[in-house]
């Protein structure tokens, strides 16, 4: 009896051992991979640029006439422009740098007459004549170009001028949702400085870290005129300066700390297109760049094997490329097996609630190479959208997002505000 019992137990143990060995042998081997996410955006310092002109032929703004243009702006951004004092050799109107203030310190928009911020400037490239319709264009060139300086009362040649605010009225109207309309009115008629205004240019700089990226895009006091400003100041031709400014206008955005999830399953564990935000923390990532809440929620979910929040060591966020320098980059080593999948998400930093993410079934975790083409830009549907990088309620521009409740959907391009570069020209994701 004891012998048979011992024999049975031994046989049973052998069967269990063989079964265990067979199960272990059937498990796919784990492999190590490294995922790398980079901000590869060749960023631009100016968020918007445009032109303005009169309605006649030639399209100057005559005394008594007005012109308008519309733009979006965030707190601390400034509006600047330039237009020629038409009956001069090389004088131009422009706001004092860094431009017209658009919001009060409490974030409320500034409206009404802001003419006091406008100045008259001497471009320093032509000898000034007595202002008036008999001035000879373009006049005599200076023996050597002088630095730009303000004309206050009289110029270097004894010619007299009224204050710019007596010749030009500039007023702001707020249209809501970070949109302004500016009206420039020529009120020089009947004065000693009656003059038309030429077609002009306007622009706004991005703000990052509380600082304007290009605080003096049109001119610099005490420096020689450059980049096509002379064409405006001498001839009223705004095309050259507009081309220069447009070359510096485009997209600037950081990427937030990146959420990386390794999971085993058929569906992305934190969002699906067409559904509303699940209330698990994606909203905080999409609006504020905070991935920690969503990461904590994912760690409790069945099938989720690993969760990482990757931060750039120096700046926390991943900054874009500027002045030829590489953008921010983060990497993480992963241990994966066949059947695992990878999902990522990171905020389009200068937006209200946009985020870059994989979608659908995401990636086979054992796939290698450049997988940037699998990334899409999504609107979380939890905050009202504004011009990216120029919205007063954008969290990363010192704002408070305005709530909405819509289904998550892909951001179209163009998106009603601007045209974005290809996604692969903003974010690059590789697995090696």
Short mmCIF file of C-alpha atoms in Angstrom, two decimals:
data_model
loop_
_atom_site.label_atom_id
_atom_site.label_comp_id
_atom_site.label_asym_id
_atom_site.label_seq_id
_atom_site.Cartn_x
_atom_site.Cartn_y
_atom_site.Cartn_z
CA UNK A 1 0.00 0.00 0.00
CA UNK A 2 2.73 2.46 0.99
CA UNK A 3 4.71 1.46 -2.08
CA UNK A 4 1.75 2.06 -4.40
CA UNK A 5 0.97 5.40 -2.76
CA UNK A 6 4.59 6.49 -3.08
CA UNK A 7 4.67 5.38 -6.69
CA UNK A 8 1.46 7.27 -7.47
CA UNK A 9 2.75 10.48 -5.83
CA UNK A 10 6.03 10.25 -7.70
CA UNK A 11 4.23 9.75 -11.01
CA UNK A 12 1.89 12.70 -10.29
CA UNK A 13 4.85 14.98 -9.50
CA UNK A 14 6.55 13.94 -12.72
CA UNK A 15 3.45 14.79 -14.75
CA UNK A 16 3.23 18.24 -13.09
CA UNK A 17 6.90 18.84 -13.77
CA UNK A 18 6.55 17.89 -17.42
CA UNK A 19 3.46 20.08 -17.76
CA UNK A 20 5.27 23.01 -16.20
CA UNK A 21 8.24 22.50 -18.48
CA UNK A 22 5.96 22.28 -21.48
CA UNK A 23 4.17 25.51 -20.45
CA UNK A 24 7.48 27.33 -19.95
CA UNK A 25 8.73 26.18 -23.32
CA UNK A 26 5.54 27.52 -24.98
CA UNK A 27 6.01 31.03 -23.52
CA UNK A 28 7.45 33.46 -26.08
CA UNK A 29 10.86 34.74 -25.08
CA UNK A 30 11.08 38.28 -23.72
CA UNK A 31 13.18 40.78 -25.68
CA UNK A 32 14.60 44.17 -24.79
CA UNK A 33 13.84 47.19 -26.94
CA UNK A 34 14.34 50.91 -26.60
CA UNK A 35 11.62 53.39 -27.54
CA UNK A 36 12.70 56.96 -28.34
CA UNK A 37 10.43 59.98 -28.75
CA UNK A 38 11.80 63.23 -30.19
CA UNK A 39 10.45 66.72 -30.87
CA UNK A 40 11.75 67.25 -34.41
CA UNK A 41 9.81 70.43 -35.18
CA UNK A 42 11.85 73.14 -36.91
CA UNK A 43 10.12 75.85 -34.94
CA UNK A 44 9.32 79.43 -35.95
CA UNK A 45 9.35 82.40 -33.57
CA UNK A 46 6.35 84.28 -35.03
CA UNK A 47 2.84 82.95 -34.55
CA UNK A 48 0.98 85.11 -37.10
CA UNK A 49 1.92 87.60 -39.82
CA UNK A 50 -0.20 89.56 -42.27
CA UNK A 51 -0.50 92.68 -44.40
CA UNK A 52 -2.91 95.61 -44.59
CA UNK A 53 -3.65 98.30 -47.15
CA UNK A 54 -6.23 100.79 -48.37
CA UNK A 55 -9.03 100.07 -50.78
CA UNK A 56 -8.13 102.44 -53.61
CA UNK A 57 -5.59 102.49 -56.44
CA UNK A 58 -2.86 102.73 -55.33
CA UNK A 59 -3.97 100.94 -52.12
CA UNK A 60 -2.83 103.64 -49.68
CA UNK A 61 -4.82 104.74 -46.63
CA UNK A 62 -5.74 108.35 -47.27
CA UNK A 63 -6.67 110.91 -44.60
CA UNK A 64 -10.09 110.02 -43.25
CA UNK A 65 -9.82 106.37 -44.33
CA UNK A 66 -9.38 103.24 -42.20
CA UNK A 67 -8.21 99.67 -42.56
CA UNK A 68 -8.70 96.64 -40.32
CA UNK A 69 -7.21 93.20 -39.72
CA UNK A 70 -7.93 90.36 -37.30
CA UNK A 71 -5.60 88.11 -35.31
CA UNK A 72 -5.44 85.81 -32.28
CA UNK A 73 -3.24 86.44 -29.27
CA UNK A 74 -2.34 85.00 -25.89
CA UNK A 75 -1.42 86.85 -22.72
CA UNK A 76 1.98 88.60 -22.92
CA UNK A 77 2.02 88.54 -26.72
CA UNK A 78 2.36 91.90 -28.46
CA UNK A 79 1.19 93.24 -31.81
CA UNK A 80 3.61 95.21 -33.96
CA UNK A 81 3.31 96.68 -37.46
CA UNK A 82 4.93 99.16 -39.86
CA UNK A 83 3.53 101.55 -42.47
CA UNK A 84 5.15 104.43 -44.34
CA UNK A 85 4.51 108.11 -43.60
CA UNK A 86 3.69 108.50 -47.29
CA UNK A 87 4.76 112.11 -47.86
CA UNK A 88 8.27 111.64 -46.51
CA UNK A 89 11.53 110.21 -47.76
CA UNK A 90 11.98 107.39 -45.23
CA UNK A 91 9.72 107.81 -42.19
CA UNK A 92 7.46 105.07 -40.89
CA UNK A 93 4.89 104.51 -38.16
CA UNK A 94 5.23 101.57 -35.78
CA UNK A 95 4.45 100.74 -32.15
CA UNK A 96 7.29 101.12 -29.69
CA UNK A 97 8.95 97.72 -29.21
CA UNK A 98 7.99 95.06 -28.31
CA UNK A 99 4.57 96.16 -29.58
CA UNK A 100 1.04 96.93 -28.48
CA UNK A 101 -0.01 95.33 -25.20
CA UNK A 102 -3.18 93.29 -25.70
CA UNK A 103 -4.16 92.05 -22.22
CA UNK A 104 -4.17 93.56 -18.76
CA UNK A 105 -2.15 91.81 -16.06
CA UNK A 106 -5.33 90.02 -14.89
CA UNK A 107 -5.82 88.52 -18.37
CA UNK A 108 -8.70 90.76 -19.44
CA UNK A 109 -8.42 92.04 -23.03
CA UNK A 110 -7.46 95.65 -23.70
CA UNK A 111 -9.89 97.45 -25.98
CA UNK A 112 -10.33 100.95 -27.32
CA UNK A 113 -7.81 103.57 -28.37
CA UNK A 114 -4.15 102.47 -28.06
CA UNK A 115 -2.71 105.21 -30.28
CA UNK A 116 -0.38 106.43 -27.54
CA UNK A 117 1.76 103.33 -28.16
CA UNK A 118 2.44 104.35 -31.79
CA UNK A 119 5.60 106.30 -32.69
CA UNK A 120 7.06 107.94 -35.80
CA UNK A 121 10.49 106.65 -36.80
CA UNK A 122 13.28 107.73 -39.12
CA UNK A 123 14.64 104.80 -41.13
CA UNK A 124 18.01 106.57 -41.50
CA UNK A 125 18.51 105.86 -45.20
CA UNK A 126 17.39 109.14 -46.83
CA UNK A 127 17.91 112.84 -46.14
CA UNK A 128 14.64 114.20 -44.76
CA UNK A 129 12.76 117.01 -46.50
CA UNK A 130 9.98 119.23 -45.20
CA UNK A 131 7.02 116.84 -44.92
CA UNK A 132 4.26 117.31 -47.49
CA UNK A 133 2.98 116.39 -50.93
CA UNK A 134 5.93 118.14 -52.63
CA UNK A 135 8.54 115.86 -51.06
CA UNK A 136 10.78 114.26 -53.68
CA UNK A 137 10.79 110.45 -53.58
CA UNK A 138 13.00 108.72 -52.76
CA UNK A 139 15.14 111.81 -52.15
CA UNK A 140 18.86 111.95 -51.47
CA UNK A 141 20.47 108.95 -49.86
CA UNK A 142 22.32 109.44 -46.60
CA UNK A 143 26.08 109.31 -47.13
CA UNK A 144 26.02 106.31 -44.80
CA UNK A 145 22.95 104.60 -43.42
CA UNK A 146 22.06 105.89 -39.97
CA UNK A 147 20.51 103.93 -37.16
CA UNK A 148 16.75 103.94 -36.73
CA UNK A 149 15.63 106.60 -34.28
CA UNK A 150 12.36 108.07 -33.07
CA UNK A 151 11.18 111.36 -34.56
CA UNK A 152 9.92 113.35 -31.61
CA UNK A 153 8.89 116.93 -32.44
CA UNK A 154 11.64 117.61 -34.99
CA UNK A 155 14.00 115.48 -37.04
CA UNK A 156 17.75 115.92 -37.54
CA UNK A 157 17.08 118.48 -40.29
CA UNK A 158 14.79 120.74 -38.29
CA UNK A 159 11.54 119.53 -39.85
CA UNK A 160 8.58 119.54 -37.46
CA UNK A 161 6.13 116.71 -36.84
CA UNK A 162 3.07 116.20 -34.69
CA UNK A 163 3.00 113.20 -32.37
CA UNK A 164 2.13 109.96 -34.16
CA UNK A 165 -1.05 109.64 -32.09
CA UNK A 166 -2.27 112.94 -33.61
CA UNK A 167 -1.90 111.54 -37.11
CA UNK A 168 -2.86 107.90 -36.64
CA UNK A 169 -5.57 106.35 -34.49
CA UNK A 170 -5.21 102.69 -33.59
CA UNK A 171 -8.04 100.95 -31.75
CA UNK A 172 -8.59 97.40 -30.51
CA UNK A 173 -11.83 95.43 -30.42
CA UNK A 174 -12.10 92.04 -28.73
CA UNK A 175 -14.16 89.46 -30.62
CA UNK A 176 -13.95 86.77 -27.94
CA UNK A 177 -11.98 83.51 -27.76
CA UNK A 178 -8.61 85.33 -28.03
CA UNK A 179 -9.49 87.08 -31.30
CA UNK A 180 -8.89 90.82 -31.78
CA UNK A 181 -9.64 93.25 -34.58
CA UNK A 182 -7.41 96.28 -34.96
CA UNK A 183 -8.50 99.40 -36.83
CA UNK A 184 -5.95 101.90 -38.16
CA UNK A 185 -7.44 105.28 -39.08
CA UNK A 186 -5.65 108.09 -40.87
CA UNK A 187 -6.60 111.29 -39.05
CA UNK A 188 -3.78 113.47 -40.42
CA UNK A 189 -6.14 115.44 -42.70
CA UNK A 190 -5.97 119.21 -42.18
CA UNK A 191 -2.83 119.04 -40.05
CA UNK A 192 0.64 120.28 -40.89
CA UNK A 193 1.60 116.63 -41.35
CA UNK A 194 -1.19 115.49 -43.63
CA UNK A 195 -0.08 112.28 -45.33
CA UNK A 196 -1.29 108.95 -46.71
CA UNK A 197 -0.20 105.69 -45.07
CA UNK A 198 1.29 102.97 -47.24
CA UNK A 199 0.38 99.28 -47.30
CA UNK A 200 1.93 97.73 -44.21
CA UNK A 201 2.80 94.53 -42.39
CA UNK A 202 1.87 93.21 -38.94
CA UNK A 203 3.04 90.29 -36.81
CA UNK A 204 3.03 88.68 -33.34
CA UNK A 205 5.74 86.67 -31.61
CA UNK A 206 5.29 83.46 -29.66
CA UNK A 207 5.82 83.58 -25.91
CA UNK A 208 7.76 80.73 -24.28
CA UNK A 209 8.86 80.70 -20.67
CA UNK A 210 7.29 84.15 -20.30
CA UNK A 211 9.53 85.66 -22.99
CA UNK A 212 8.80 86.75 -26.54
CA UNK A 213 10.79 84.59 -28.95
CA UNK A 214 11.32 87.51 -31.37
CA UNK A 215 10.65 90.73 -29.45
CA UNK A 216 11.79 93.10 -32.23
CA UNK A 217 10.74 91.46 -35.51
CA UNK A 218 10.29 94.66 -37.57
CA UNK A 219 12.95 97.10 -36.39
CA UNK A 220 15.43 97.79 -33.59
CA UNK A 221 16.08 101.28 -32.27
CA UNK A 222 19.73 102.21 -32.61
CA UNK A 223 20.37 99.69 -35.37
CA UNK A 224 20.43 99.94 -39.16
CA UNK A 225 17.21 99.10 -41.00
CA UNK A 226 17.07 95.52 -42.31
CA UNK A 227 14.96 92.75 -43.83
CA UNK A 228 12.90 94.92 -46.18
CA UNK A 229 11.84 97.67 -43.79
CA UNK A 230 13.62 100.19 -46.05
CA UNK A 231 11.29 99.23 -48.89
CA UNK A 232 8.33 100.27 -46.73
CA UNK A 233 9.97 103.41 -45.30
CA UNK A 234 11.15 104.72 -48.69
CA UNK A 235 8.61 103.37 -51.19
CA UNK A 236 5.64 101.99 -49.27
CA UNK A 237 6.42 98.52 -50.63
CA UNK A 238 5.50 95.93 -47.99
CA UNK A 239 6.31 92.83 -50.04
CA UNK A 240 9.95 92.31 -49.04
CA UNK A 241 9.41 92.68 -45.30
CA UNK A 242 6.30 90.51 -45.49
CA UNK A 243 8.30 87.75 -47.20
CA UNK A 244 10.93 87.95 -44.46
CA UNK A 245 8.36 87.82 -41.65
CA UNK A 246 6.42 84.98 -43.26
CA UNK A 247 9.65 83.00 -43.35
CA UNK A 248 9.76 83.28 -39.56
CA UNK A 249 6.06 82.54 -39.04
CA UNK A 250 4.77 79.06 -38.31
CA UNK A 251 4.55 76.55 -35.50
CA UNK A 252 6.27 76.50 -32.14
CA UNK A 253 5.24 73.96 -29.52
CA UNK A 254 6.83 71.85 -26.80
CA UNK A 255 5.71 68.27 -26.17
CA UNK A 256 4.74 67.31 -22.64
CA UNK A 257 6.28 64.43 -20.67
CA UNK A 258 5.45 61.31 -22.69
CA UNK A 259 3.19 58.51 -21.49
CA UNK A 260 4.35 55.07 -22.71
CA UNK A 261 2.20 51.99 -22.01
CA UNK A 262 3.00 48.32 -22.67
CA UNK A 263 -0.15 46.20 -22.63
CA UNK A 264 -1.63 42.95 -23.84
CA UNK A 265 -5.03 43.34 -25.44
CA UNK A 266 -6.96 44.42 -28.48
CA UNK A 267 -7.86 48.02 -27.54
CA UNK A 268 -5.90 51.07 -26.50
CA UNK A 269 -6.28 51.11 -22.70
CA UNK A 270 -6.94 54.84 -22.28
CA UNK A 271 -8.89 56.19 -25.30
CA UNK A 272 -10.73 55.37 -28.49
CA UNK A 273 -11.70 57.80 -31.26
CA UNK A 274 -15.38 58.70 -31.15
CA UNK A 275 -15.82 58.28 -27.40
CA UNK A 276 -15.76 60.99 -24.75
CA UNK A 277 -12.82 61.34 -22.39
CA UNK A 278 -13.11 58.53 -19.81
CA UNK A 279 -12.29 60.74 -16.84
CA UNK A 280 -9.19 58.71 -15.98
CA UNK A 281 -6.61 61.46 -16.48
CA UNK A 282 -6.34 61.91 -20.25
CA UNK A 283 -7.92 65.35 -19.82
CA UNK A 284 -5.03 66.39 -17.55
CA UNK A 285 -2.53 65.17 -20.13
CA UNK A 286 -4.31 66.86 -23.06
CA UNK A 287 -4.94 70.18 -21.29
CA UNK A 288 -2.01 70.55 -18.90
CA UNK A 289 0.63 68.04 -20.05
CA UNK A 290 0.29 66.12 -16.76
CA UNK A 291 0.49 62.37 -17.50
CA UNK A 292 0.81 61.23 -13.88
CA UNK A 293 -2.91 60.85 -13.16
CA UNK A 294 -3.55 58.75 -16.26
CA UNK A 295 -0.40 56.70 -15.57
CA UNK A 296 -1.65 55.85 -12.08
CA UNK A 297 -5.06 54.80 -13.44
CA UNK A 298 -3.51 52.59 -16.10
CA UNK A 299 -1.37 50.70 -13.58
CA UNK A 300 -4.57 49.28 -12.06
CA UNK A 301 -5.97 47.98 -15.36
CA UNK A 302 -5.99 44.36 -16.43
CA UNK A 303 -3.62 43.65 -19.30
CA UNK A 304 -1.41 46.68 -18.66
CA UNK A 305 2.11 45.37 -18.12
CA UNK A 306 4.19 48.55 -17.74
CA UNK A 307 3.59 52.30 -17.60
CA UNK A 308 6.22 55.02 -17.95
CA UNK A 309 6.15 58.84 -17.91
CA UNK A 310 9.26 60.03 -19.74
CA UNK A 311 10.64 63.50 -19.02
CA UNK A 312 13.47 65.39 -20.67
CA UNK A 313 16.21 65.82 -18.05
CA UNK A 314 16.93 69.52 -18.60
CA UNK A 315 13.55 71.03 -19.45
CA UNK A 316 11.01 68.34 -18.41
CA UNK A 317 9.12 69.08 -21.65
CA UNK A 318 10.50 68.28 -25.09
CA UNK A 319 11.31 71.61 -26.76
CA UNK A 320 11.37 71.95 -30.57
CA UNK A 321 14.44 72.61 -32.63
CA UNK A 322 15.55 76.25 -32.55
CA UNK A 323 18.49 77.95 -34.25
CA UNK A 324 19.77 74.62 -35.56
CA UNK A 325 19.90 72.95 -32.15
CA UNK A 326 18.28 69.53 -31.72
CA UNK A 327 14.91 69.29 -30.03
CA UNK A 328 14.10 67.43 -26.82
CA UNK A 329 14.38 63.63 -26.74
CA UNK A 330 13.49 60.87 -24.27
CA UNK A 331 14.14 57.11 -24.34
CA UNK A 332 13.06 54.07 -22.34
CA UNK A 333 14.16 50.44 -22.41
CA UNK A 334 11.22 48.02 -22.58
CA UNK A 335 10.89 44.29 -21.95
CA UNK A 336 8.26 42.89 -24.31
CA UNK A 337 7.04 39.58 -25.70
CA UNK A 338 5.17 38.66 -28.86
CA UNK A 339 1.57 39.78 -28.48
CA UNK A 340 2.39 42.87 -26.43
CA UNK A 341 1.38 46.26 -27.77
CA UNK A 342 2.61 49.80 -27.13
CA UNK A 343 0.59 53.01 -26.80
CA UNK A 344 1.95 56.51 -26.26
CA UNK A 345 0.51 59.99 -25.65
CA UNK A 346 1.98 63.49 -25.28
CA UNK A 347 0.37 66.94 -25.29
CA UNK A 348 0.67 69.43 -28.14
CA UNK A 349 1.93 71.89 -25.54
CA UNK A 350 0.61 75.14 -27.04
CA UNK A 351 -2.99 73.98 -27.45
CA UNK A 352 -6.13 73.81 -25.36
CA UNK A 353 -6.55 70.02 -25.35
CA UNK A 354 -4.72 68.43 -28.28
CA UNK A 355 -2.50 65.40 -27.86
CA UNK A 356 -0.36 63.17 -30.07
CA UNK A 357 -1.06 59.46 -29.66
CA UNK A 358 -1.20 56.10 -31.29
CA UNK A 359 -4.69 54.80 -31.97
CA UNK A 360 -6.65 51.67 -32.83
CA UNK A 361 -4.61 48.58 -32.01
CA UNK A 362 -1.44 50.64 -31.61
CA UNK A 363 1.91 48.95 -32.27
CA UNK A 364 3.09 45.40 -32.13
CA UNK A 365 5.67 45.85 -29.38
CA UNK A 366 8.20 43.68 -31.20
CA UNK A 367 8.07 45.85 -34.34
CA UNK A 368 11.19 47.92 -34.88
CA UNK A 369 12.04 51.06 -36.83
CA UNK A 370 10.54 54.50 -37.33
CA UNK A 371 6.89 54.29 -36.32
CA UNK A 372 6.07 58.00 -36.54
CA UNK A 373 3.52 57.41 -39.30
CA UNK A 374 1.30 55.65 -36.75
CA UNK A 375 0.97 58.83 -34.66
CA UNK A 376 -2.07 61.10 -35.02
CA UNK A 377 -3.03 64.43 -33.47
CA UNK A 378 -6.22 64.23 -31.39
CA UNK A 379 -8.64 66.71 -29.88
CA UNK A 380 -9.72 65.49 -26.43
CA UNK A 381 -13.01 67.38 -26.66
CA UNK A 382 -12.76 68.75 -23.12
CA UNK A 383 -11.69 72.36 -23.83
CA UNK A 384 -12.74 74.96 -26.41
CA UNK A 385 -10.05 75.27 -29.08
CA UNK A 386 -8.14 78.46 -29.89
CA UNK A 387 -5.33 79.33 -32.28
CA UNK A 388 -2.48 77.02 -31.18
CA UNK A 389 0.09 79.13 -29.41
CA UNK A 390 -2.16 82.22 -29.28
CA UNK A 391 -5.00 81.37 -26.91
CA UNK A 392 -5.72 83.25 -23.70
CA UNK A 393 -7.17 80.12 -22.02
CA UNK A 394 -4.35 77.73 -22.99
CA UNK A 395 -2.92 76.30 -19.78
CA UNK A 396 0.71 76.51 -20.82
CA UNK A 397 0.25 80.16 -21.74
CA UNK A 398 -1.00 81.07 -18.24
CA UNK A 399 -4.66 80.46 -19.04
CA UNK A 400 -7.56 78.38 -17.74
CA UNK A 401 -9.19 76.13 -20.39
CA UNK A 402 -12.87 76.73 -21.17
CA UNK A 403 -14.80 73.49 -20.69
CA UNK A 404 -16.65 71.64 -23.43
CA UNK A 405 -17.79 68.02 -23.80
CA UNK A 406 -17.29 66.43 -27.20
CA UNK A 407 -16.10 63.10 -28.52
CA UNK A 408 -12.38 62.58 -29.07
CA UNK A 409 -11.56 63.10 -32.72
CA UNK A 410 -8.60 63.64 -35.00
CA UNK A 411 -7.52 67.27 -35.49
CA UNK A 412 -7.97 68.18 -39.18
CA UNK A 413 -5.19 69.92 -41.07
CA UNK A 414 -5.75 72.78 -41.78
CA UNK A 415 -7.77 73.03 -38.59
CA UNK A 416 -9.63 76.33 -38.81
CA UNK A 417 -6.78 78.25 -37.19
CA UNK A 418 -3.62 77.37 -39.06
CA UNK A 419 -1.98 74.71 -41.22
CA UNK A 420 0.33 72.39 -39.31
CA UNK A 421 3.41 70.62 -40.67
CA UNK A 422 3.15 66.89 -41.25
CA UNK A 423 2.98 65.07 -37.92
CA UNK A 424 6.23 63.25 -38.70
CA UNK A 425 7.83 66.70 -38.89
CA UNK A 426 6.75 67.44 -35.32
CA UNK A 427 7.17 64.16 -33.43
CA UNK A 428 9.41 61.19 -34.24
CA UNK A 429 9.02 57.79 -32.56
CA UNK A 430 11.43 54.91 -33.08
CA UNK A 431 11.88 51.47 -31.53
CA UNK A 432 15.28 49.78 -31.70
#
